[in-house]
Amino acid sequence: MSRVLSDIDRQKIDTNDDTQFYESPRFVTHADDAFTARLTTLYESEIRPGDRVFDAMSSWVSFLPDVPLECVVGHGLNEAELEANDCLDEYFLQDFNSDRTLPLEENSFDVVCCALSVQYLQYPGDVFSEFGRILTSDGSAIVSFTNRMFPTKAIRAWQTQSMDERAALVEEYFIAGGFGETDRIVAQPGTDPFYAVIGRQPPE
């Protein structure tokens, strides 16, 4: 597996444990309404009724479309935020920068979502490999982001790149994780630029 990032690339200004930073809930969306509406539209095009969805690095909102789903499992670092998320059937807490193995079964999800959080991953190749492991053979992972971030917690490689370079970096994450192909979506629905990369499993 490609390491993707060097030790310098994954450096953060705030080197304290991430669980300390996220200990207090932040009931904000981290993007404007036009971004979140565009994200819901994208999800609607990828998620089918009855799908099983894993919402990685989630918060108190998931931006999922109003379709019946078999289950939605959330993950994050703040229990109050996850508890307030009405979309989630269940959730768990885990710091992906210290523990990169998901406590989820292989081939158990149809879609993985990761919204507005990928910039904080220090070992993305490992995490994206886990995304691939838990997805079904025709599953997809949707990673979305804009130009907002917690600057002390975003990795150096993210902070020093343009938006297009960040999209290319996420595409590298998918390749390192063993995904077969990626699609990039770029839009400007409001003030915040909308970027998403969809990774698809390689054909069997």
Short mmCIF file of C-alpha atoms in Angstrom, two decimals:
data_model
loop_
_atom_site.label_atom_id
_atom_site.label_comp_id
_atom_site.label_asym_id
_atom_site.label_seq_id
_atom_site.Cartn_x
_atom_site.Cartn_y
_atom_site.Cartn_z
CA MET A 1 0.00 0.00 0.00
CA SER A 2 1.21 3.49 -0.84
CA ARG A 3 2.05 5.60 2.17
CA VAL A 4 0.63 8.64 0.31
CA LEU A 5 1.90 11.14 2.90
CA SER A 6 5.38 11.73 4.28
CA ASP A 7 5.98 12.41 7.96
CA ILE A 8 6.21 16.12 7.12
CA ASP A 9 2.97 16.00 5.11
CA ARG A 10 0.98 14.61 8.03
CA GLN A 11 2.23 17.13 10.58
CA LYS A 12 -0.30 19.29 12.45
CA ILE A 13 0.10 22.54 14.33
CA ASP A 14 -1.79 21.13 17.30
CA THR A 15 -0.06 17.88 18.22
CA ASN A 16 -2.24 17.18 21.26
CA ASP A 17 -4.56 14.18 21.26
CA ASP A 18 -7.48 14.72 18.86
CA THR A 19 -9.98 13.48 21.41
CA GLN A 20 -9.16 16.53 23.57
CA PHE A 21 -9.85 18.95 20.71
CA TYR A 22 -13.22 17.37 19.91
CA GLU A 23 -14.26 16.88 23.53
CA SER A 24 -16.69 19.84 23.40
CA PRO A 25 -19.55 19.57 20.86
CA ARG A 26 -19.74 22.00 17.95
CA PHE A 27 -23.27 22.18 16.58
CA VAL A 28 -22.31 23.83 13.28
CA THR A 29 -22.35 22.48 9.71
CA HIS A 30 -18.80 23.56 8.63
CA ALA A 31 -20.16 24.70 5.23
CA ASP A 32 -22.88 26.97 3.89
CA ASP A 33 -26.43 25.84 3.09
CA ALA A 34 -25.78 25.72 -0.65
CA PHE A 35 -22.90 23.29 -0.09
CA THR A 36 -24.92 21.00 2.16
CA ALA A 37 -27.88 21.03 -0.26
CA ARG A 38 -25.54 20.08 -3.12
CA LEU A 39 -24.10 17.29 -0.99
CA THR A 40 -27.57 15.89 -0.28
CA THR A 41 -28.27 15.94 -4.04
CA LEU A 42 -25.04 14.03 -4.67
CA TYR A 43 -25.90 11.47 -2.01
CA GLU A 44 -29.33 11.07 -3.58
CA SER A 45 -27.70 10.11 -6.88
CA GLU A 46 -25.52 7.46 -5.24
CA ILE A 47 -27.62 6.04 -2.40
CA ARG A 48 -30.47 3.64 -3.18
CA PRO A 49 -33.43 2.78 -0.94
CA GLY A 50 -32.48 -0.06 1.39
CA ASP A 51 -28.76 0.70 1.31
CA ARG A 52 -26.51 0.32 4.35
CA VAL A 53 -24.54 3.53 4.93
CA PHE A 54 -21.45 4.21 7.03
CA ASP A 55 -21.05 7.92 7.86
CA ALA A 56 -17.38 8.32 8.77
CA MET A 57 -16.11 11.31 10.78
CA SER A 58 -19.71 12.41 11.25
CA SER A 59 -21.32 14.97 13.54
CA TRP A 60 -24.84 16.05 14.49
CA VAL A 61 -25.99 16.14 10.85
CA SER A 62 -25.32 13.72 7.99
CA PHE A 63 -26.95 15.52 5.01
CA LEU A 64 -28.44 12.23 3.80
CA PRO A 65 -31.45 12.26 1.44
CA ASP A 66 -34.91 11.33 2.67
CA VAL A 67 -34.92 7.75 1.42
CA PRO A 68 -35.55 4.58 3.45
CA LEU A 69 -32.25 2.94 4.39
CA GLU A 70 -31.56 -0.41 6.00
CA CYS A 71 -29.18 1.15 8.49
CA VAL A 72 -26.91 4.15 9.01
CA VAL A 73 -23.88 3.70 11.26
CA GLY A 74 -22.04 6.84 12.30
CA HIS A 75 -18.55 7.45 13.57
CA GLY A 76 -16.96 10.49 15.17
CA LEU A 77 -15.12 11.88 18.15
CA ASN A 78 -17.89 13.69 20.02
CA GLU A 79 -20.67 11.64 21.55
CA ALA A 80 -23.04 14.58 22.09
CA GLU A 81 -22.95 15.42 18.38
CA LEU A 82 -23.53 11.81 17.30
CA GLU A 83 -26.30 11.35 19.85
CA ALA A 84 -28.07 14.40 18.37
CA ASN A 85 -27.89 13.01 14.81
CA ASP A 86 -31.36 11.69 13.95
CA CYS A 87 -30.06 9.90 10.84
CA LEU A 88 -27.93 7.44 12.78
CA ASP A 89 -29.22 4.05 13.89
CA GLU A 90 -26.03 3.49 15.85
CA TYR A 91 -22.62 5.07 16.26
CA PHE A 92 -19.19 4.60 17.77
CA LEU A 93 -16.30 6.83 18.86
CA GLN A 94 -12.81 6.28 17.46
CA ASP A 95 -9.74 8.40 16.67
CA PHE A 96 -8.71 7.39 13.15
CA ASN A 97 -5.27 8.97 13.62
CA SER A 98 -4.42 6.53 16.41
CA ASP A 99 -6.62 3.52 15.55
CA ARG A 100 -7.21 2.94 11.86
CA THR A 101 -9.02 -0.42 11.99
CA LEU A 102 -12.81 -0.15 11.75
CA PRO A 103 -14.86 -2.38 14.10
CA LEU A 104 -17.14 -3.27 11.19
CA GLU A 105 -17.65 -6.42 9.13
CA GLU A 106 -16.19 -6.90 5.67
CA ASN A 107 -18.59 -6.19 2.78
CA SER A 108 -21.24 -4.87 5.20
CA PHE A 109 -22.00 -1.43 3.66
CA ASP A 110 -23.16 -0.18 0.29
CA VAL A 111 -21.99 3.42 0.71
CA VAL A 112 -19.39 5.18 2.84
CA CYS A 113 -19.78 8.93 3.37
CA CYS A 114 -17.09 11.24 4.71
CA ALA A 115 -18.10 14.90 4.69
CA LEU A 116 -15.95 17.92 5.54
CA SER A 117 -13.39 15.94 7.55
CA VAL A 118 -10.86 14.26 5.26
CA GLN A 119 -8.35 17.09 5.85
CA TYR A 120 -7.67 15.78 9.36
CA LEU A 121 -6.54 12.26 8.42
CA GLN A 122 -2.85 11.65 9.03
CA TYR A 123 -2.86 8.07 7.68
CA PRO A 124 -5.47 8.21 4.92
CA GLY A 125 -4.21 5.20 2.98
CA ASP A 126 -4.98 2.92 5.92
CA VAL A 127 -8.37 4.49 6.56
CA PHE A 128 -9.42 4.35 2.90
CA SER A 129 -8.30 0.72 2.76
CA GLU A 130 -10.73 0.08 5.62
CA PHE A 131 -13.45 1.91 3.70
CA GLY A 132 -12.85 -0.49 0.83
CA ARG A 133 -12.88 -3.52 3.12
CA ILE A 134 -16.30 -2.77 4.61
CA LEU A 135 -17.90 -1.93 1.25
CA THR A 136 -19.75 -4.41 -0.92
CA SER A 137 -18.24 -5.29 -4.30
CA ASP A 138 -20.31 -2.62 -6.07
CA GLY A 139 -20.12 -0.12 -3.22
CA SER A 140 -18.87 3.45 -3.33
CA ALA A 141 -17.28 5.96 -0.97
CA ILE A 142 -18.14 9.67 -1.20
CA VAL A 143 -15.64 12.15 0.24
CA SER A 144 -16.65 15.82 0.19
CA PHE A 145 -14.85 18.97 1.29
CA THR A 146 -14.64 22.73 0.91
CA ASN A 147 -12.02 25.33 1.83
CA ARG A 148 -12.99 25.51 5.51
CA MET A 149 -11.07 23.67 8.22
CA PHE A 150 -9.78 23.81 11.76
CA PRO A 151 -6.31 25.07 10.77
CA THR A 152 -4.52 23.73 13.84
CA LYS A 153 -5.81 20.21 13.15
CA ALA A 154 -5.60 19.98 9.34
CA ILE A 155 -2.52 18.18 8.08
CA ARG A 156 0.29 20.18 6.48
CA ALA A 157 -0.21 18.57 3.05
CA TRP A 158 -3.79 19.84 3.00
CA GLN A 159 -3.01 23.35 4.16
CA THR A 160 -0.33 23.92 1.52
CA GLN A 161 -2.45 22.78 -1.47
CA SER A 162 -4.98 24.44 -3.75
CA MET A 163 -8.52 23.05 -3.92
CA ASP A 164 -7.77 21.13 -7.12
CA GLU A 165 -4.58 19.77 -5.57
CA ARG A 166 -6.59 18.66 -2.54
CA ALA A 167 -8.97 16.80 -4.84
CA ALA A 168 -5.99 15.09 -6.49
CA LEU A 169 -4.71 14.18 -3.03
CA VAL A 170 -8.03 12.54 -2.12
CA GLU A 171 -7.87 10.63 -5.40
CA GLU A 172 -4.44 9.38 -4.30
CA TYR A 173 -5.99 8.29 -0.99
CA PHE A 174 -8.52 6.18 -2.89
CA ILE A 175 -5.81 4.60 -5.03
CA ALA A 176 -3.77 3.81 -1.91
CA GLY A 177 -6.88 2.26 -0.39
CA GLY A 178 -7.28 -0.11 -3.33
CA PHE A 179 -10.21 1.53 -5.09
CA GLY A 180 -10.52 0.92 -8.81
CA GLU A 181 -11.68 4.31 -10.09
CA THR A 182 -12.68 7.77 -8.92
CA ASP A 183 -15.02 10.52 -10.08
CA ARG A 184 -14.42 14.16 -9.19
CA ILE A 185 -17.30 16.65 -8.80
CA VAL A 186 -16.57 20.38 -8.58
CA ALA A 187 -19.20 23.10 -8.25
CA GLN A 188 -19.81 26.55 -6.80
CA PRO A 189 -23.38 26.38 -5.51
CA GLY A 190 -22.90 29.24 -3.02
CA THR A 191 -20.04 30.95 -1.23
CA ASP A 192 -18.22 27.75 -0.34
CA PRO A 193 -16.66 25.76 -3.19
CA PHE A 194 -18.06 22.25 -3.47
CA TYR A 195 -15.64 19.38 -4.06
CA ALA A 196 -16.35 15.68 -3.87
CA VAL A 197 -14.47 12.58 -4.93
CA ILE A 198 -16.32 9.29 -5.32
CA GLY A 199 -14.30 6.10 -5.13
CA ARG A 200 -15.61 2.85 -6.58
CA GLN A 201 -14.50 -0.69 -5.90
CA PRO A 202 -12.38 -2.40 -8.58
CA PRO A 203 -14.25 -4.93 -10.73
CA GLU A 204 -13.95 -8.49 -9.51
#
